[in-house]
Short mmCIF file of C-alpha atoms and ligand atoms in Angstrom, two decimals:
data_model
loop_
_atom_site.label_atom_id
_atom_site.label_comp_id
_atom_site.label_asym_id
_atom_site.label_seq_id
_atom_site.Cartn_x
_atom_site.Cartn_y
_atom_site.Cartn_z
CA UNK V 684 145.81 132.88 129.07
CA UNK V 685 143.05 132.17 126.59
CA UNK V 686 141.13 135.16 125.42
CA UNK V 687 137.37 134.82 125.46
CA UNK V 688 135.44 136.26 122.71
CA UNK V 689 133.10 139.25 123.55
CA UNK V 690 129.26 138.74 122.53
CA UNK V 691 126.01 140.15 123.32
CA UNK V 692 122.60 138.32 123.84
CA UNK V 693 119.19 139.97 122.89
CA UNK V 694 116.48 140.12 125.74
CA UNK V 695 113.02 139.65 124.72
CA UNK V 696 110.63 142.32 125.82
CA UNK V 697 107.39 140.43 125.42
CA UNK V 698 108.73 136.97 126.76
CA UNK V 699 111.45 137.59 128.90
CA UNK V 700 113.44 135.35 126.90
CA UNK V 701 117.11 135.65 126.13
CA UNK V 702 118.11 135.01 122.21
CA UNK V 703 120.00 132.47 121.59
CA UNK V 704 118.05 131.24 124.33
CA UNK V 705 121.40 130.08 126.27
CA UNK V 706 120.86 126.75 129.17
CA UNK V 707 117.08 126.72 129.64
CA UNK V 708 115.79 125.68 133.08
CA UNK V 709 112.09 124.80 133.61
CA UNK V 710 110.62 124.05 136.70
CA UNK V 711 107.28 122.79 137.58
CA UNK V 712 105.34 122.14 140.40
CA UNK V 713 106.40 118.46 140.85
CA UNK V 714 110.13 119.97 140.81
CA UNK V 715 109.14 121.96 144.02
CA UNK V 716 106.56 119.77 145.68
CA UNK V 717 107.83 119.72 149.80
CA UNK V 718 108.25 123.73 149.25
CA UNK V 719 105.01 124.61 149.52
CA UNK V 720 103.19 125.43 152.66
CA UNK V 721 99.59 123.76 151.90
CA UNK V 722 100.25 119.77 151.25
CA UNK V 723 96.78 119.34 149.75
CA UNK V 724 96.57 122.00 147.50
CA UNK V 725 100.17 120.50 146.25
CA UNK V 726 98.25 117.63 145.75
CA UNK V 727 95.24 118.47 144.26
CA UNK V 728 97.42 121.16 141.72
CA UNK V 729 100.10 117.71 140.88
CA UNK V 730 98.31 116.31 137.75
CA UNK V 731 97.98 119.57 135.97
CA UNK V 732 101.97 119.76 137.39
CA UNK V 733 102.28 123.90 135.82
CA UNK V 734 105.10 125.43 134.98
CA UNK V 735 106.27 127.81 138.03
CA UNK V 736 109.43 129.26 136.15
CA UNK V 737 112.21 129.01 133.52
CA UNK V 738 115.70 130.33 133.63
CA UNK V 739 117.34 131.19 130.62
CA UNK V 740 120.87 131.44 131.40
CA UNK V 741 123.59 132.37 129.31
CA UNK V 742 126.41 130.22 128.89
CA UNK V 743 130.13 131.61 130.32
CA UNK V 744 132.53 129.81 132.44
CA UNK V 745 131.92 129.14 135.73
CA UNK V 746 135.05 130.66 137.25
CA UNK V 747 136.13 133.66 138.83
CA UNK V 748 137.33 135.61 135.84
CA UNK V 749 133.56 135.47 134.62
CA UNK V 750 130.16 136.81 135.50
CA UNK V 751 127.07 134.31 135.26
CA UNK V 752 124.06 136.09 133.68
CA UNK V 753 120.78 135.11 133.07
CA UNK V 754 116.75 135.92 133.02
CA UNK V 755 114.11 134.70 135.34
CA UNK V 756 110.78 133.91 134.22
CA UNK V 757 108.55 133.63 137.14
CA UNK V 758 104.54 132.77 135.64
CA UNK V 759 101.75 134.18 138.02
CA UNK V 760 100.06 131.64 140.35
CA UNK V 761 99.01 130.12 143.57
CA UNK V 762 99.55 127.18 145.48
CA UNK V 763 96.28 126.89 148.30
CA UNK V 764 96.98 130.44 149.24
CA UNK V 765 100.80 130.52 148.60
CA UNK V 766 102.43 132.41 145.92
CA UNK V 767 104.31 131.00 143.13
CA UNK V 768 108.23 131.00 143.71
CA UNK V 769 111.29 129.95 143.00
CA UNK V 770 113.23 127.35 144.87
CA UNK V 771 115.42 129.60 146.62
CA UNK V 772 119.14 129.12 147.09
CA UNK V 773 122.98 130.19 149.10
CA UNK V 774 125.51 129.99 146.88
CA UNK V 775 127.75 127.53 147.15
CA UNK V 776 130.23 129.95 147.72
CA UNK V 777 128.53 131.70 150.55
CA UNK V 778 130.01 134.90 149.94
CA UNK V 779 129.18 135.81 146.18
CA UNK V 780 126.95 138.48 146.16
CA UNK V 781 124.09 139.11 143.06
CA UNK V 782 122.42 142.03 141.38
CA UNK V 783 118.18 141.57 140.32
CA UNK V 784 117.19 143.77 138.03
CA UNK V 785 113.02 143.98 137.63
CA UNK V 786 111.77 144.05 133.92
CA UNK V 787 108.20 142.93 133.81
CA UNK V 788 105.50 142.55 136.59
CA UNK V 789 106.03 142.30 140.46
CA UNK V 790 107.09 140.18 142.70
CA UNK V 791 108.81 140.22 146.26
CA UNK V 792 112.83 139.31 146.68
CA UNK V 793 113.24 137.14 150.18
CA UNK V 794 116.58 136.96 151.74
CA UNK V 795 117.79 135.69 154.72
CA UNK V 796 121.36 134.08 156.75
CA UNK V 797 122.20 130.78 158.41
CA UNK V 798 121.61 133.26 161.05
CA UNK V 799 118.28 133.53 160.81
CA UNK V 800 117.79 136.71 160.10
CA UNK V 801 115.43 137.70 157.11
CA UNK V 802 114.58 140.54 154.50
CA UNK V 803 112.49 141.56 151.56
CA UNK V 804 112.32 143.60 149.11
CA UNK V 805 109.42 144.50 146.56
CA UNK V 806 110.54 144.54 143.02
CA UNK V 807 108.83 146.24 140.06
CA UNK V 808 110.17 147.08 136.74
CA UNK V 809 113.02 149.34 137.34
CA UNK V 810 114.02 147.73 140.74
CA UNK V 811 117.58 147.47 140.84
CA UNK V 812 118.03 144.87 144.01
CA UNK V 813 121.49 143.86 145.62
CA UNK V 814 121.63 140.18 147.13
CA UNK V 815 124.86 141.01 149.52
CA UNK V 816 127.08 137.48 150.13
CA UNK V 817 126.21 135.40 152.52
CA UNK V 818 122.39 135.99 151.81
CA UNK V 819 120.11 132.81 150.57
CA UNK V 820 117.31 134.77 147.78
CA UNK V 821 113.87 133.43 146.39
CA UNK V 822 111.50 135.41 144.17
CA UNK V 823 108.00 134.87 144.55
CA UNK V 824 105.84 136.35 141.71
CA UNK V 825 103.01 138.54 144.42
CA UNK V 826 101.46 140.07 141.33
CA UNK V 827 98.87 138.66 138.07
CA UNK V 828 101.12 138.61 135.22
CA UNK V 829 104.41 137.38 134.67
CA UNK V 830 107.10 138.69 136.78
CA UNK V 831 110.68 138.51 135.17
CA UNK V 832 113.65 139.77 136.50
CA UNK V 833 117.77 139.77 134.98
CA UNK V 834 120.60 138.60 137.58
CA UNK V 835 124.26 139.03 137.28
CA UNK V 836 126.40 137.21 139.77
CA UNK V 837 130.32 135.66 140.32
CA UNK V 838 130.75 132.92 137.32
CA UNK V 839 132.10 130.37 140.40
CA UNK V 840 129.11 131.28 142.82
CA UNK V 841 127.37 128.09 142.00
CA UNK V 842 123.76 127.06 144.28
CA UNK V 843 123.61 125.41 147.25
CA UNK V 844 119.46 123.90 147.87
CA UNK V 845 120.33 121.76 150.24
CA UNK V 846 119.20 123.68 153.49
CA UNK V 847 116.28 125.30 151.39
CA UNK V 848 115.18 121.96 150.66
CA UNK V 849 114.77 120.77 154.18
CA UNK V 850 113.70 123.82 156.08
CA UNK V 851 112.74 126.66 153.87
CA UNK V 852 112.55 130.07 154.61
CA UNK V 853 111.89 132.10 157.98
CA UNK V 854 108.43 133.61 156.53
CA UNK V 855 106.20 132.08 153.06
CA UNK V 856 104.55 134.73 150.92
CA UNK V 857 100.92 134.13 151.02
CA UNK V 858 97.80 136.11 149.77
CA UNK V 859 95.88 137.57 152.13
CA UNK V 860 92.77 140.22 151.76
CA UNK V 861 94.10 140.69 147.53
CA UNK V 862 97.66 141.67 149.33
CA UNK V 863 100.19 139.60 150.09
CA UNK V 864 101.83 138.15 153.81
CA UNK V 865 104.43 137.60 155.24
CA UNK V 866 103.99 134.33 157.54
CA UNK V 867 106.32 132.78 159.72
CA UNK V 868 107.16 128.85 158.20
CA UNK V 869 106.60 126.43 161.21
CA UNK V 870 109.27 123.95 159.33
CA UNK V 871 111.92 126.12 160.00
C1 S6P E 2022 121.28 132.53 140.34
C2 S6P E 2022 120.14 133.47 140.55
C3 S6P E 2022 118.87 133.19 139.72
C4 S6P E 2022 118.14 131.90 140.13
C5 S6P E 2022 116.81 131.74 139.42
C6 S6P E 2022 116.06 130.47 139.81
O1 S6P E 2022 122.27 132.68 141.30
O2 S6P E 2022 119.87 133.66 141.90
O3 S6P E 2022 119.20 133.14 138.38
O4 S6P E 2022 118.93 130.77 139.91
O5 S6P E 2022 116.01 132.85 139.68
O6 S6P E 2022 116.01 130.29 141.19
P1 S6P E 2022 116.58 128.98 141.88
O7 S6P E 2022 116.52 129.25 143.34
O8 S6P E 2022 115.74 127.83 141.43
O9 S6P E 2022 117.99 128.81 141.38
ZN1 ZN E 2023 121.73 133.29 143.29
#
């Protein structure tokens, strides 16, 4: 057996960042486009194209003997009336759990089965949120500042997007009245 080396990474208080910095991920609008509820306000919001998140992911095997850990970056914004979010994902091994930790700002943690059953969870600093296996997760940033949260999960979990990608969630995270909604997602 090879022995890995221990290490430690420095989080970033006032970024969110991880240094060294690790794999970054970035992903803007255009990365997300057929997620979002509102088709024209994708479209009017595509030339600007923001920046929705960034993942900064340390880098460890990605096998059993290790555990994947990284920060999430999730910038405050809208789409029409939709909240910014993250793509959303199973694992690819459907039954590796995760562990969310809130740092900075608010957001809301959806989850939900190939069952169709769904649950969320409101996550402020100090929120300490367990993704059980078999669960698909997205954040969605509900708040005005940056919402970043750390995530610790099975090194061979891997992400599965496909059934994200084509039907979504049960319920999109909109604003309504300064609050935010839960509304059912007539693509799914
Ligand atoms: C990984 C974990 C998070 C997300 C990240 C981005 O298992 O759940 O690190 O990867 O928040 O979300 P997504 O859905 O684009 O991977
Ligand atoms: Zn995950």
């Amino acid at each position: 057996t090879k022995i890995f080396q221990p290490f430690s990474t420095m989080y970033e208080f006032d970024s969110g960042a991880l240094n060294p910095q690790g794999k970054l991920i970035s992903r803007r609008l255009s990365d997300m486009s057929s997620m979002y509820q509102d088709s024209e306000a994708v479209q009017a919001l595509l030339n600007d194209n923001p920046l929705i998140y960034e993942v900064y992911n340390v880098e460890v095997p990605e096998n059993e003997e290790h555990i994947q850990h990284c920060t999430t970056i999730l910038y405050p914004g809208k789409v029409g009336s939709e909240f910014f979010m993250t793509k959303g994902h199973y694992h690819e091994i459907i039954n590796r759990a995760e562990i969310y930790f809130c740092l900075k700002g608010k957001g809301l943690l959806i989850m939900q089965t190939k069952e169709g059953e769904f649950s969320s969870l409101e996550m402020e600093p100090g929120t300490i949120a367990y993704v059980p296996p078999y669960w698909a997760h997205r954040t969605v940033n509900t708040g005005d500042e940056t919402f970043v949260f750390f995530a610790a999960y099975p090194g061979d979990a891997g992400h599965d997007y496909g059934l994200i990608e084509t039907e979504g969630f049960v319920k999109a995270v909109m604003e309504q009245a300064e609050k935010y909604a839960l509304v059912a997602n007539p693509s799914y």
